[in-house]
Short mmCIF file of C-alpha atoms in Angstrom, two decimals:
data_model
loop_
_atom_site.label_atom_id
_atom_site.label_comp_id
_atom_site.label_asym_id
_atom_site.label_seq_id
_atom_site.Cartn_x
_atom_site.Cartn_y
_atom_site.Cartn_z
CA MET Z 347 -45.84 1.51 12.94
CA LEU Z 348 -44.39 -1.73 14.29
CA ILE Z 349 -40.92 -3.00 13.42
CA ARG Z 350 -41.05 -6.80 13.42
CA ALA Z 351 -38.99 -9.75 12.20
CA LEU Z 352 -39.93 -10.90 8.70
CA VAL Z 353 -41.23 -14.43 8.09
CA PRO Z 354 -41.34 -16.55 4.91
CA GLY Z 355 -44.98 -15.55 4.32
CA ASP Z 356 -43.89 -11.92 3.77
CA ARG Z 357 -42.10 -12.89 0.55
CA PRO Z 358 -44.75 -11.80 -2.00
CA VAL Z 359 -45.03 -8.33 -0.44
CA ILE Z 360 -41.23 -7.98 -0.33
CA ALA Z 361 -40.94 -9.03 -3.99
CA GLU Z 362 -43.59 -6.48 -4.98
CA MET Z 363 -41.90 -3.74 -2.94
CA LEU Z 364 -38.46 -4.43 -4.48
CA GLY Z 365 -39.97 -4.23 -7.96
CA HIS Z 366 -41.92 -1.03 -7.31
CA CYS Z 367 -39.32 0.99 -5.45
CA GLY Z 368 -37.43 1.60 -8.69
CA ALA Z 369 -33.96 1.42 -7.20
CA PHE Z 370 -33.08 -2.17 -8.08
CA SER Z 371 -32.21 -4.05 -11.26
CA PRO Z 372 -33.78 -7.47 -11.96
CA GLU Z 373 -30.52 -9.15 -10.87
CA GLU Z 374 -30.45 -7.14 -7.66
CA ILE Z 375 -34.05 -8.17 -6.94
CA ARG Z 376 -33.19 -11.83 -7.58
CA VAL Z 377 -30.27 -11.64 -5.11
CA ALA Z 378 -32.37 -9.70 -2.56
CA LEU Z 379 -34.98 -12.47 -2.63
CA GLU Z 380 -32.31 -15.18 -2.26
CA VAL Z 381 -31.07 -13.33 0.81
CA PHE Z 382 -34.67 -12.96 2.04
CA ASP Z 383 -35.27 -16.71 1.68
CA GLU Z 384 -32.10 -17.54 3.59
CA GLY Z 385 -32.71 -14.95 6.32
CA ALA Z 386 -36.43 -15.55 6.82
CA ALA Z 387 -35.95 -19.32 7.06
CA SER Z 388 -33.35 -19.24 9.84
CA ALA Z 389 -33.25 -17.25 13.04
CA GLY Z 390 -29.66 -18.20 13.83
CA PRO Z 391 -27.15 -15.62 15.04
CA ASP Z 392 -24.84 -16.00 12.05
CA GLY Z 393 -27.20 -15.42 9.15
CA TYR Z 394 -29.15 -12.46 7.86
CA ALA Z 395 -31.56 -10.60 10.16
CA LEU Z 396 -34.63 -9.18 8.41
CA PHE Z 397 -37.03 -6.60 9.85
CA GLY Z 398 -40.11 -5.02 8.31
CA ALA Z 399 -41.98 -1.81 9.08
CA ASP Z 400 -45.59 -2.96 9.56
CA GLN Z 401 -48.41 -0.40 9.45
CA ARG Z 402 -51.59 -2.20 10.53
CA GLY Z 403 -50.66 -5.34 8.65
CA HIS Z 404 -49.17 -3.61 5.60
CA LEU Z 405 -45.40 -3.73 5.13
CA GLN Z 406 -43.98 -0.29 4.33
CA GLY Z 407 -40.33 -1.28 4.00
CA TYR Z 408 -37.68 -3.70 5.21
CA VAL Z 409 -34.05 -3.91 6.18
CA CYS Z 410 -31.51 -6.74 6.08
CA VAL Z 411 -28.43 -6.75 8.30
CA GLY Z 412 -25.91 -9.38 9.36
CA HIS Z 413 -22.57 -10.03 11.01
CA VAL Z 414 -19.66 -9.97 8.54
CA PRO Z 415 -17.81 -13.31 8.63
CA LEU Z 416 -14.19 -13.15 9.82
CA THR Z 417 -14.73 -9.89 11.68
CA ALA Z 418 -15.02 -9.58 15.46
CA SER Z 419 -17.99 -7.24 15.59
CA THR Z 420 -18.60 -5.63 12.20
CA TRP Z 421 -22.09 -5.88 10.75
CA ASP Z 422 -23.17 -5.08 7.21
CA LEU Z 423 -26.35 -3.25 6.29
CA TYR Z 424 -27.00 -5.41 3.24
CA TRP Z 425 -30.33 -4.07 2.07
CA ILE Z 426 -32.88 -1.40 2.87
CA CYS Z 427 -36.01 -0.74 0.83
CA VAL Z 428 -39.09 1.40 1.41
CA HIS Z 429 -42.28 1.10 -0.63
CA PRO Z 430 -42.60 4.15 -2.91
CA GLU Z 431 -45.98 5.01 -1.41
CA ALA Z 432 -44.46 5.07 2.10
CA GLN Z 433 -41.34 7.12 1.42
CA ARG Z 434 -40.50 10.40 3.19
CA ARG Z 435 -42.28 9.29 6.38
CA GLY Z 436 -39.30 8.17 8.46
CA VAL Z 437 -39.69 4.48 7.60
CA ALA Z 438 -36.07 4.04 6.50
CA ARG Z 439 -34.84 5.89 9.58
CA ALA Z 440 -36.90 3.65 11.89
CA LEU Z 441 -35.73 0.49 10.10
CA MET Z 442 -32.09 1.50 10.26
CA ALA Z 443 -32.32 2.41 13.95
CA HIS Z 444 -33.89 -0.98 14.66
CA ALA Z 445 -31.23 -2.83 12.65
CA GLU Z 446 -28.46 -0.98 14.51
CA ALA Z 447 -30.03 -1.77 17.89
CA HIS Z 448 -30.34 -5.43 16.91
CA ALA Z 449 -26.68 -5.54 15.84
CA ALA Z 450 -25.54 -3.79 19.03
CA ALA Z 451 -27.61 -6.20 21.17
CA HIS Z 452 -25.82 -9.11 19.45
CA GLY Z 453 -22.31 -7.77 20.00
CA GLY Z 454 -22.08 -5.52 16.96
CA GLY Z 455 -19.57 -2.70 17.35
CA ARG Z 456 -19.84 -1.07 13.94
CA ILE Z 457 -21.96 -1.13 10.81
CA VAL Z 458 -20.69 -0.85 7.27
CA ALA Z 459 -22.71 -0.24 4.13
CA GLN Z 460 -21.80 -0.27 0.48
CA VAL Z 461 -23.80 2.06 -1.73
CA SER Z 462 -23.91 2.89 -5.42
CA GLY Z 463 -22.08 6.09 -6.35
CA ARG Z 464 -24.41 6.81 -9.28
CA PRO Z 465 -25.56 10.45 -9.50
CA ASN Z 466 -29.21 9.32 -9.24
CA ASN Z 467 -28.40 7.63 -5.94
CA ALA Z 468 -27.38 10.88 -4.18
CA ALA Z 469 -30.47 10.89 -1.92
CA VAL Z 470 -29.48 7.49 -0.53
CA ARG Z 471 -25.96 8.69 0.20
CA ARG Z 472 -27.30 11.83 1.90
CA PHE Z 473 -29.53 9.58 4.02
CA TYR Z 474 -26.56 7.52 5.23
CA GLN Z 475 -24.62 10.63 6.08
CA ALA Z 476 -27.62 12.11 7.92
CA MET Z 477 -27.78 8.88 9.94
CA GLY Z 478 -24.21 9.39 11.13
CA TYR Z 479 -22.38 7.22 8.61
CA GLU Z 480 -18.88 8.29 7.62
CA LEU Z 481 -17.57 7.91 4.06
CA VAL Z 482 -14.51 5.60 4.28
CA GLY Z 483 -13.78 4.58 0.72
CA ARG Z 484 -14.73 4.63 -2.92
CA ILE Z 485 -13.88 1.98 -5.53
CA HIS Z 486 -14.16 3.44 -9.01
CA ASP Z 487 -16.35 1.52 -11.44
CA TYR Z 488 -17.04 -1.12 -8.77
CA PHE Z 489 -20.60 -2.03 -9.80
CA LYS Z 490 -19.98 -1.20 -13.44
CA ASP Z 491 -18.26 1.49 -15.46
CA GLY Z 492 -19.44 4.82 -14.14
CA ASP Z 493 -20.97 3.24 -11.03
CA ASP Z 494 -18.60 3.43 -8.09
CA GLY Z 495 -18.88 1.46 -4.85
CA VAL Z 496 -19.06 3.91 -1.94
CA PHE Z 497 -18.33 2.57 1.55
CA TYR Z 498 -19.78 3.94 4.77
CA ARG Z 499 -19.14 3.06 8.40
CA ARG Z 500 -20.75 3.94 11.72
CA VAL Z 501 -19.59 2.99 15.21
CA ILE Z 502 -22.52 1.59 17.21
CA GLY Z 503 -20.94 -0.08 20.21
CA PRO Z 504 -18.05 -0.16 22.63
CA PRO Z 505 -14.59 -1.40 21.60
CA ASP Z 506 -14.13 -5.13 21.12
CA PRO Z 507 -13.52 -6.84 24.47
CA SER Z 508 -10.63 -8.79 22.95
CA ARG Z 509 -8.53 -5.73 22.28
CA MET O 1135 6.08 -24.85 -11.67
CA LEU O 1136 2.64 -25.53 -13.08
CA ILE O 1137 -0.42 -23.45 -12.20
CA ARG O 1138 -3.45 -25.76 -12.31
CA ALA O 1139 -7.07 -25.82 -11.12
CA LEU O 1140 -7.49 -27.36 -7.68
CA VAL O 1141 -9.61 -30.48 -7.18
CA PRO O 1142 -11.32 -31.89 -4.05
CA GLY O 1143 -8.39 -34.27 -3.49
CA ASP O 1144 -6.10 -31.31 -2.83
CA ARG O 1145 -7.98 -30.49 0.39
CA PRO O 1146 -5.57 -32.09 2.93
CA VAL O 1147 -2.58 -30.27 1.47
CA ILE O 1148 -4.49 -26.97 1.41
CA ALA O 1149 -5.56 -27.43 5.05
CA GLU O 1150 -1.97 -28.15 6.07
CA MET O 1151 -0.70 -25.13 4.12
CA LEU O 1152 -3.26 -22.78 5.70
CA GLY O 1153 -2.28 -23.97 9.15
CA HIS O 1154 1.46 -23.70 8.57
CA CYS O 1155 1.65 -20.36 6.80
CA GLY O 1156 0.99 -18.56 10.08
CA ALA O 1157 -1.16 -15.79 8.64
CA PHE O 1158 -4.60 -17.19 9.43
CA SER O 1159 -6.67 -17.65 12.57
CA PRO O 1160 -8.57 -20.92 13.18
CA GLU O 1161 -11.80 -19.22 12.07
CA GLU O 1162 -10.15 -17.90 8.90
CA ILE O 1163 -8.90 -21.42 8.13
CA ARG O 1164 -12.39 -22.84 8.67
CA VAL O 1165 -13.89 -20.29 6.24
CA ALA O 1166 -11.06 -20.80 3.72
CA LEU O 1167 -11.80 -24.54 3.69
CA GLU O 1168 -15.55 -23.93 3.27
CA VAL O 1169 -14.73 -21.77 0.26
CA PHE O 1170 -12.32 -24.45 -1.01
CA ASP O 1171 -15.02 -27.11 -0.74
CA GLU O 1172 -17.51 -24.98 -2.62
CA GLY O 1173 -15.02 -23.89 -5.29
CA ALA O 1174 -13.34 -27.25 -5.88
CA ALA O 1175 -16.69 -29.04 -6.21
CA SER O 1176 -18.09 -26.80 -8.95
CA ALA O 1177 -16.46 -25.48 -12.08
CA GLY O 1178 -19.30 -23.08 -12.86
CA PRO O 1179 -18.61 -19.51 -13.95
CA ASP O 1180 -20.35 -17.93 -10.95
CA GLY O 1181 -18.55 -19.59 -8.08
CA TYR O 1182 -15.01 -19.51 -6.73
CA ALA O 1183 -12.09 -20.33 -9.01
CA LEU O 1184 -9.18 -22.05 -7.27
CA PHE O 1185 -5.66 -22.46 -8.66
CA GLY O 1186 -2.62 -24.09 -7.13
CA ALA O 1187 1.10 -23.77 -7.84
CA ASP O 1188 2.25 -27.33 -8.41
CA GLN O 1189 5.98 -28.17 -8.27
CA ARG O 1190 6.39 -31.76 -9.44
CA GLY O 1191 3.24 -32.88 -7.65
CA HIS O 1192 3.76 -30.75 -4.53
CA LEU O 1193 1.46 -27.76 -3.99
CA GLN O 1194 3.43 -24.63 -3.07
CA GLY O 1195 0.49 -22.23 -2.71
CA TYR O 1196 -2.98 -21.44 -3.96
CA VAL O 1197 -5.26 -18.58 -4.89
CA CYS O 1198 -9.03 -18.16 -4.84
CA VAL O 1199 -10.80 -15.60 -7.02
CA GLY O 1200 -14.39 -15.03 -8.12
CA HIS O 1201 -16.83 -12.65 -9.73
CA VAL O 1202 -18.50 -10.31 -7.21
CA PRO O 1203 -22.29 -10.73 -7.36
CA LEU O 1204 -24.24 -7.65 -8.50
CA THR O 1205 -21.25 -6.17 -10.29
CA ALA O 1206 -20.78 -6.11 -14.06
CA SER O 1207 -17.14 -7.17 -14.16
CA THR O 1208 -15.53 -6.83 -10.74
CA TRP O 1209 -13.73 -9.86 -9.35
CA ASP O 1210 -12.50 -10.37 -5.80
CA LEU O 1211 -9.18 -11.94 -4.89
CA TYR O 1212 -10.59 -13.79 -1.91
CA TRP O 1213 -7.61 -15.76 -0.74
CA ILE O 1214 -3.94 -16.28 -1.48
CA CYS O 1215 -1.62 -18.49 0.51
CA VAL O 1216 1.93 -19.76 -0.03
CA HIS O 1217 3.49 -22.57 1.96
CA PRO O 1218 6.13 -21.12 4.31
CA GLU O 1219 8.83 -23.35 2.78
CA ALA O 1220 8.05 -21.98 -0.70
CA GLN O 1221 7.90 -18.27 0.08
CA ARG O 1222 10.11 -15.64 -1.60
CA ARG O 1223 10.28 -17.66 -4.84
CA GLY O 1224 7.67 -15.81 -6.90
CA VAL O 1225 4.88 -18.29 -6.16
CA ALA O 1226 2.39 -15.62 -5.02
CA ARG O 1227 3.24 -13.47 -8.03
CA ALA O 1228 2.64 -16.37 -10.43
CA LEU O 1229 -0.63 -17.30 -8.71
CA MET O 1230 -1.92 -13.75 -8.79
CA ALA O 1231 -1.00 -13.29 -12.46
CA HIS O 1232 -2.84 -16.52 -13.29
CA ALA O 1233 -5.92 -15.48 -11.30
CA GLU O 1234 -5.98 -12.12 -13.07
CA ALA O 1235 -5.66 -13.75 -16.49
CA HIS O 1236 -8.49 -16.15 -15.60
CA ALA O 1237 -10.72 -13.27 -14.50
CA ALA O 1238 -9.91 -11.23 -17.62
CA ALA O 1239 -10.65 -14.25 -19.84
CA HIS O 1240 -14.07 -14.54 -18.18
CA GLY O 1241 -15.02 -10.89 -18.65
CA GLY O 1242 -13.37 -9.47 -15.54
CA GLY O 1243 -12.51 -5.79 -15.83
CA ARG O 1244 -11.09 -5.16 -12.40
CA ILE O 1245 -9.93 -7.00 -9.28
CA VAL O 1246 -10.48 -5.89 -5.73
CA ALA O 1247 -8.87 -7.28 -2.59
CA GLN O 1248 -9.47 -6.66 1.06
CA VAL O 1249 -6.44 -6.99 3.31
CA SER O 1250 -5.75 -6.70 7.02
CA GLY O 1251 -4.23 -3.38 8.06
CA ARG O 1252 -2.32 -4.92 10.99
CA PRO O 1253 1.31 -3.77 11.29
CA ASN O 1254 2.50 -7.39 10.96
CA ASN O 1255 0.71 -7.62 7.60
CA ALA O 1256 2.78 -4.88 5.95
CA ALA O 1257 4.61 -7.32 3.66
CA VAL O 1258 1.29 -8.45 2.18
CA ARG O 1259 0.23 -4.85 1.54
CA ARG O 1260 3.58 -4.10 -0.09
CA PHE O 1261 3.09 -7.15 -2.31
CA TYR O 1262 -0.31 -5.88 -3.53
CA GLN O 1263 1.13 -2.47 -4.28
CA ALA O 1264 4.10 -4.02 -6.11
CA MET O 1265 1.58 -5.98 -8.22
CA GLY O 1266 -0.05 -2.73 -9.35
CA TYR O 1267 -2.91 -2.56 -6.87
CA GLU O 1268 -4.09 0.89 -5.80
CA LEU O 1269 -5.21 1.62 -2.24
CA VAL O 1270 -8.84 2.79 -2.48
CA GLY O 1271 -10.17 2.71 1.05
CA ARG O 1272 -9.60 1.86 4.69
CA ILE O 1273 -12.30 0.97 7.24
CA HIS O 1274 -11.00 1.48 10.74
CA ASP O 1275 -11.32 -1.48 13.13
CA TYR O 1276 -13.05 -3.49 10.37
CA PHE O 1277 -11.74 -6.94 11.32
CA LYS O 1278 -11.47 -6.06 15.00
CA ASP O 1279 -10.30 -3.15 17.10
CA GLY O 1280 -6.87 -2.16 15.87
CA ASP O 1281 -7.24 -4.24 12.68
CA ASP O 1282 -8.43 -2.11 9.77
CA GLY O 1283 -9.82 -3.39 6.48
CA VAL O 1284 -7.68 -2.06 3.64
CA PHE O 1285 -9.15 -2.15 0.12
CA TYR O 1286 -7.14 -2.45 -3.09
CA ARG O 1287 -8.19 -2.35 -6.71
CA ARG O 1288 -6.51 -3.05 -10.04
CA VAL O 1289 -7.87 -2.57 -13.55
CA ILE O 1290 -7.30 -5.71 -15.62
CA GLY O 1291 -9.53 -5.29 -18.65
CA PRO O 1292 -11.25 -2.91 -21.00
CA PRO O 1293 -14.29 -0.84 -19.95
CA ASP O 1294 -17.61 -2.64 -19.58
CA PRO O 1295 -19.30 -3.04 -22.97
CA SER O 1296 -22.60 -1.90 -21.44
CA ARG O 1297 -21.41 1.59 -20.63
#
């Protein structure tokens, strides 16, 4: 499995994957594709970085990460999605490790992620905790009533040089 | 004092206010003006809403609020700034009350705000708590080393109808 940068031509496969993985609402898919279009079109340091897990030409999953504006070295793990037929094979773990290494190589000192607190999202939260993410906050009813926003953070680099 | 929507022609006064209030770095001012440009140019329901406190034609402060994408009814208080010569006169309180009423009138059920945890920002945090905001999370070193991100939340409306 190769982790590679995504390009605009990957869009149809990403759209299909987002629809089939079952975790995202139509509005979430629309926003994910907006972010894909912006990230895949520009390779600049300030936008979204997109990486896919490519198994002999077939994308198994992807991750989207980017520097948080107005922070010195905090990055956000905006999106991670694995095709249902490729789950439970370490794809998400490989994507996340690659995204963290990319952030660290570009000055990232920590990663944050914001995850749904819905009961049916418990596997995702366990995954973040298994990857070394620490629970740092919970906003009740953030996404909607009964769906909290749960915030995670992991330190990935040395302290900011400007301290 | 009149609270009114901001228009593109207010930009020079806003820029001067952001520079003089002493709370914002050059990069924060640059981002605040980008947000101003986007919000003042469009009156659509999905963008930023900007309101100023106008005392006989002189702007004393402003607030920026908007619906958080992918949430049912959560709004974010993105920015609030009061001219140093107009502080301690209830301007921030009036701006925040207006922003909350605007959000509630457009379906907002709760407001979140993200504030610097720096010791010299304690007055701002006290202000949020005095306005009924509850501390819901803290991400260490979020803005930079030694500068945490502190998250507040206030309920402003009834439960989501979709529950």
